[in-house]
Tab-separated table of C-alpha atoms in Angstrom:
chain	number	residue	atom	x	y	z
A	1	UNK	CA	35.238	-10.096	-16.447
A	2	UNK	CA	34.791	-9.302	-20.021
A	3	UNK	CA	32.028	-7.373	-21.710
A	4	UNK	CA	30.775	-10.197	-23.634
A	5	UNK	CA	30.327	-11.911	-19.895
A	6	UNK	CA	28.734	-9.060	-18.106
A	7	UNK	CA	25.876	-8.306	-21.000
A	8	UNK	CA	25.349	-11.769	-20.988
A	9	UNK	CA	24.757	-12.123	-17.236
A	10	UNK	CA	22.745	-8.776	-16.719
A	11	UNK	CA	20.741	-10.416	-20.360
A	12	UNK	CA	19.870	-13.329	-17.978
A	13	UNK	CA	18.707	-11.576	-14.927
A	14	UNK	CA	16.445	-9.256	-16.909
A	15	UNK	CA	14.988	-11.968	-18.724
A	16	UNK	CA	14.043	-13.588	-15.567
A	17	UNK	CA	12.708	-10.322	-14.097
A	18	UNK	CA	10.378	-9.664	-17.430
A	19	UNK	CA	9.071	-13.598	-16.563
A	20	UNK	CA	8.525	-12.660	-13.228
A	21	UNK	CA	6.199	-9.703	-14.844
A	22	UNK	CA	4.178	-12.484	-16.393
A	23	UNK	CA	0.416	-12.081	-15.133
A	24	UNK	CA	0.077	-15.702	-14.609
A	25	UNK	CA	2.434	-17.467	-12.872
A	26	UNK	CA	5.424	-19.134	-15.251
A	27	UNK	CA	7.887	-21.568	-13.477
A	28	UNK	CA	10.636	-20.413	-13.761
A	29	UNK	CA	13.121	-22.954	-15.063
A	30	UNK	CA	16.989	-22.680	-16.621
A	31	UNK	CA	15.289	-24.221	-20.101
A	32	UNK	CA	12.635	-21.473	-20.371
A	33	UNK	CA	14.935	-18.815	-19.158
A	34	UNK	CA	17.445	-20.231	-21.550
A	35	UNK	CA	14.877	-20.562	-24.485
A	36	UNK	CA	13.504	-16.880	-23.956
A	37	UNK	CA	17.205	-15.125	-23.563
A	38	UNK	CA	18.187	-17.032	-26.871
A	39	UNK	CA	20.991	-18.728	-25.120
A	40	UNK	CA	21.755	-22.799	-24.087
A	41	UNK	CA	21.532	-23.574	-20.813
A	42	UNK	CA	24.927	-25.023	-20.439
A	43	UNK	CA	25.730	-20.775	-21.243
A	44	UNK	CA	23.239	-19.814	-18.364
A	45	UNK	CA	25.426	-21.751	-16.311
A	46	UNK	CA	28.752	-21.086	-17.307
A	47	UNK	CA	27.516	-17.305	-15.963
A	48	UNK	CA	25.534	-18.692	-13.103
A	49	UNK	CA	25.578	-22.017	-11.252
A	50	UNK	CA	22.636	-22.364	-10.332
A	51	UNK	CA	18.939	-20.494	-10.558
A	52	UNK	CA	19.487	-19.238	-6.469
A	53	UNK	CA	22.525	-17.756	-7.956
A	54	UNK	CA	20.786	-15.314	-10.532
A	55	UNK	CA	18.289	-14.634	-7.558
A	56	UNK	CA	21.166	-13.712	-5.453
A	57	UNK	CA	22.758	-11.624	-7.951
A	58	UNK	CA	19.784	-9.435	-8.250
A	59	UNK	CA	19.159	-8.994	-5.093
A	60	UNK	CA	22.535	-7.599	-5.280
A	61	UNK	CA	21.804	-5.541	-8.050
A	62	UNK	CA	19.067	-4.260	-5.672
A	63	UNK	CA	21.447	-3.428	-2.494
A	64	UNK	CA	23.786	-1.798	-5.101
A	65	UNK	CA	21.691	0.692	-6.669
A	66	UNK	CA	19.198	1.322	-3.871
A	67	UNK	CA	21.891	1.737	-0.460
A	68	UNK	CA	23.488	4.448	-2.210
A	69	UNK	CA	20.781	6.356	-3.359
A	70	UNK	CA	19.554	6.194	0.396
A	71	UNK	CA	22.864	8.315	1.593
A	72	UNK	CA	22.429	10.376	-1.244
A	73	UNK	CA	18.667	10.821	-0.221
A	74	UNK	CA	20.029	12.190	3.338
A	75	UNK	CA	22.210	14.119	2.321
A	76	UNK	CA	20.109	16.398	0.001
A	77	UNK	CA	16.286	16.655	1.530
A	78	UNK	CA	15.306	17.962	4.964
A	79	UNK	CA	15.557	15.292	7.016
A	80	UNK	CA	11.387	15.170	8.121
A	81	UNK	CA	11.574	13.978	4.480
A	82	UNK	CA	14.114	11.003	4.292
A	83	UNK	CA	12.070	8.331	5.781
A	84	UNK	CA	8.621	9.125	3.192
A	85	UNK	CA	11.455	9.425	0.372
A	86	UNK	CA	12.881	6.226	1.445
A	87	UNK	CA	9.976	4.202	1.286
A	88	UNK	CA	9.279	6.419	-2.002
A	89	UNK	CA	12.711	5.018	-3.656
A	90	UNK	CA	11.675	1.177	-2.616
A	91	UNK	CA	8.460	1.564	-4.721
A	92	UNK	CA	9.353	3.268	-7.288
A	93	UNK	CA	12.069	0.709	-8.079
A	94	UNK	CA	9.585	-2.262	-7.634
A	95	UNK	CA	7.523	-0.430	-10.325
A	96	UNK	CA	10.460	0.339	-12.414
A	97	UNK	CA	11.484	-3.148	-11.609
A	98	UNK	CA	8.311	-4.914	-11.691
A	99	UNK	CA	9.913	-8.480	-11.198
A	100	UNK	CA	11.785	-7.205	-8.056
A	101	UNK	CA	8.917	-6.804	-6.174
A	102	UNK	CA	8.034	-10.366	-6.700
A	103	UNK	CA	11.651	-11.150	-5.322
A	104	UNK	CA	11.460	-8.469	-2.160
A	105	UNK	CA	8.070	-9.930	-1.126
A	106	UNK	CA	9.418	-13.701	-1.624
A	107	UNK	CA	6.533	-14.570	-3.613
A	108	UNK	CA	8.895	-15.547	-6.699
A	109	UNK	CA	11.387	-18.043	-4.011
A	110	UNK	CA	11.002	-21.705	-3.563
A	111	UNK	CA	12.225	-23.851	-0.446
A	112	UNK	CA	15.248	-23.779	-3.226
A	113	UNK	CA	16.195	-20.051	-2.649
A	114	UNK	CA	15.993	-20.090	0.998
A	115	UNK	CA	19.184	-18.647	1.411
A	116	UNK	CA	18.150	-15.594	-0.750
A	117	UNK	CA	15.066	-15.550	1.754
A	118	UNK	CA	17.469	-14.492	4.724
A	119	UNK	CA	19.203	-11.871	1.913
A	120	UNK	CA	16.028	-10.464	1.923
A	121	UNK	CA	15.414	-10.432	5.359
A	122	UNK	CA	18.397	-8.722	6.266
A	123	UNK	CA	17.612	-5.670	3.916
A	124	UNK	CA	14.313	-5.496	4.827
A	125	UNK	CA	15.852	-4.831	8.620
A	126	UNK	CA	18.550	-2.826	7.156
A	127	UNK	CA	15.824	-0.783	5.500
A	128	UNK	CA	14.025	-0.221	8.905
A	129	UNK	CA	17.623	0.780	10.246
A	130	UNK	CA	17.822	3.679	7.667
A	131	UNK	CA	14.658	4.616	8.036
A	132	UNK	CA	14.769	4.535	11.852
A	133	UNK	CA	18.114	6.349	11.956
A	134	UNK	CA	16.665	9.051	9.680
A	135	UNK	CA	13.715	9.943	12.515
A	136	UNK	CA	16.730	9.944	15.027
A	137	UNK	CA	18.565	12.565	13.021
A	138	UNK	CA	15.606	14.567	12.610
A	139	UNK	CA	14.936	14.337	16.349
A	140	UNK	CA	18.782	15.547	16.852
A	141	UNK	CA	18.766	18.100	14.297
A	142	UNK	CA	15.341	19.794	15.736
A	143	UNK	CA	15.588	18.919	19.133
A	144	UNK	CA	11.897	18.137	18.562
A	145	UNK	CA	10.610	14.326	19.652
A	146	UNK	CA	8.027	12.337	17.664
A	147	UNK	CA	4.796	11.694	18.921
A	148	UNK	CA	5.564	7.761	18.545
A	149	UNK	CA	9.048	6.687	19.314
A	150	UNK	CA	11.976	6.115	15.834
A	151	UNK	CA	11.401	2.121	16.257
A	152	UNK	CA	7.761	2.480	16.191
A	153	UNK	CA	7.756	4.810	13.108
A	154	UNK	CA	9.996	2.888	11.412
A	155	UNK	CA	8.145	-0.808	11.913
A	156	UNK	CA	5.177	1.748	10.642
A	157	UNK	CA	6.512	3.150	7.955
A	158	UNK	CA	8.071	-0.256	6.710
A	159	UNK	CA	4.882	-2.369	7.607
A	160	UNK	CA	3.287	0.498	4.661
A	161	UNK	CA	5.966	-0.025	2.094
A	162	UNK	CA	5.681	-3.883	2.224
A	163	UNK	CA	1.911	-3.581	2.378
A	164	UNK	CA	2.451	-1.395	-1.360
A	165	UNK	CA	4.490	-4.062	-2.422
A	166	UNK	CA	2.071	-6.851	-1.552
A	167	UNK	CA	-1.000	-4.787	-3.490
A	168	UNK	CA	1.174	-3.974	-6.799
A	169	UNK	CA	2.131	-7.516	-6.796
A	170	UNK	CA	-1.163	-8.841	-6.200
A	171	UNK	CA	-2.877	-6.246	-9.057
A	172	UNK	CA	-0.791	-7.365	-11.697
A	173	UNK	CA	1.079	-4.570	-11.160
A	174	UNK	CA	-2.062	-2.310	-12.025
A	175	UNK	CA	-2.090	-0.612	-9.100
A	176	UNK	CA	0.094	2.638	-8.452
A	177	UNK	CA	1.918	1.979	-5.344
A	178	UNK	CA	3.900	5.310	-5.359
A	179	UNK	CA	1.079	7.432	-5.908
A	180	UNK	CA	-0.699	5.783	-2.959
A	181	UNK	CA	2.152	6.165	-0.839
A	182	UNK	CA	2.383	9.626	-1.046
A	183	UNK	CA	-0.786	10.138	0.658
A	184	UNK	CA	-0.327	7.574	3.137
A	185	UNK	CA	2.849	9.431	3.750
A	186	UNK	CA	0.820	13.004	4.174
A	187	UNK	CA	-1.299	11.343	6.739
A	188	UNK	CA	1.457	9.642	8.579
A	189	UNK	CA	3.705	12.569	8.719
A	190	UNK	CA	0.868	14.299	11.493
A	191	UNK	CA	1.142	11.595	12.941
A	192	UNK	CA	4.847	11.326	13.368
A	193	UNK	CA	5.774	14.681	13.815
A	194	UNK	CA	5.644	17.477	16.082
């Protein structure tokens, strides 16, 4: 793929994330998305057949930058800290990447992007798998047990982060989801841990 193709394609996705930033609620169509990346539409889909397409190319994007930064997460904090640092790294992407969290909490799909639905589904439970491995290691690695089992933390712990997502969507993005979180996370951890 040449240069020219991949600026052009990333050019596209970020315009539809900024759109999905919009306070009020823009439909999002291939002639506004062409009009506002300064492009013809018959270019927007020479890079990507159809609109599902660019959603499921960003929510590749997403897997891509955040999986990896989850092993790297493990292998460099104490592991009582991986699952609050976890949920930490989902919101501060969604408010680094405002128009993501209108994508992870489906409010930006149709009944056209249903397919990107299930994509979404699947990391959320991938998510809870991380999460939920990371209280198993901890119980392994202190030979301590949680006060509520590594399934129930994690369905917790996740039920918070999408919860944050929900609010800082439904603020306008006002609201700081990360900064909330880390108290949540202060409370949970008693909780949680021995």
């Amino acid at each position: 793929m040449t240069e020219d193709k991949v600026s052009r394609k990333t050019q596209i996705m970020q315009t539809l994330a900024r759109m999905l930033e919009e306070k009020e609620p823009v439909k999002i169509t291939t002639a506004e998305l062409a009009r506002r990346t300064e492009i013809t539409e018959a270019a927007i889909y020479r890079h990507f057949p159809s609109k599902r397409k660019i959603y499921e190319e960003m929510v590749i994007f997403f897997e891509s930058n955040i999986f990896p930064r989850i092993e790297s997460i493990r292998s460099n904090h104490p592991s009582e800290e991986v699952p609050g640092l976890i949920v930490s790294l989902i919101l501060s992407f969604c408010e680094t990447n405002k128009g993501f969290a209108k994508i992870l909490n489906k409010q930006a799909l149709t009944a056209a992007e249903a397919k990107i639905d299930d994509k979404i589904s699947l990391i959320f439970e991938r998510l809870n798998v991380e999460i939920k491995q990371s209280f198993q290691f901890y119980e392994r690695e202190t030979k301590k047990k949680l006060k509520i089992n590594s399934s129930s933390s994690a369905d917790l712990l996740m039920s918070c982060m999408e919860g944050q997502i929900q609010a800082f969507t439904r603020s306008n993005f006002k609201k700081n989801s990360l900064t909330d979180w880390q108290a949540h996370w202060n409370l949970l951890k008693d909780s949680i841990f021995v």
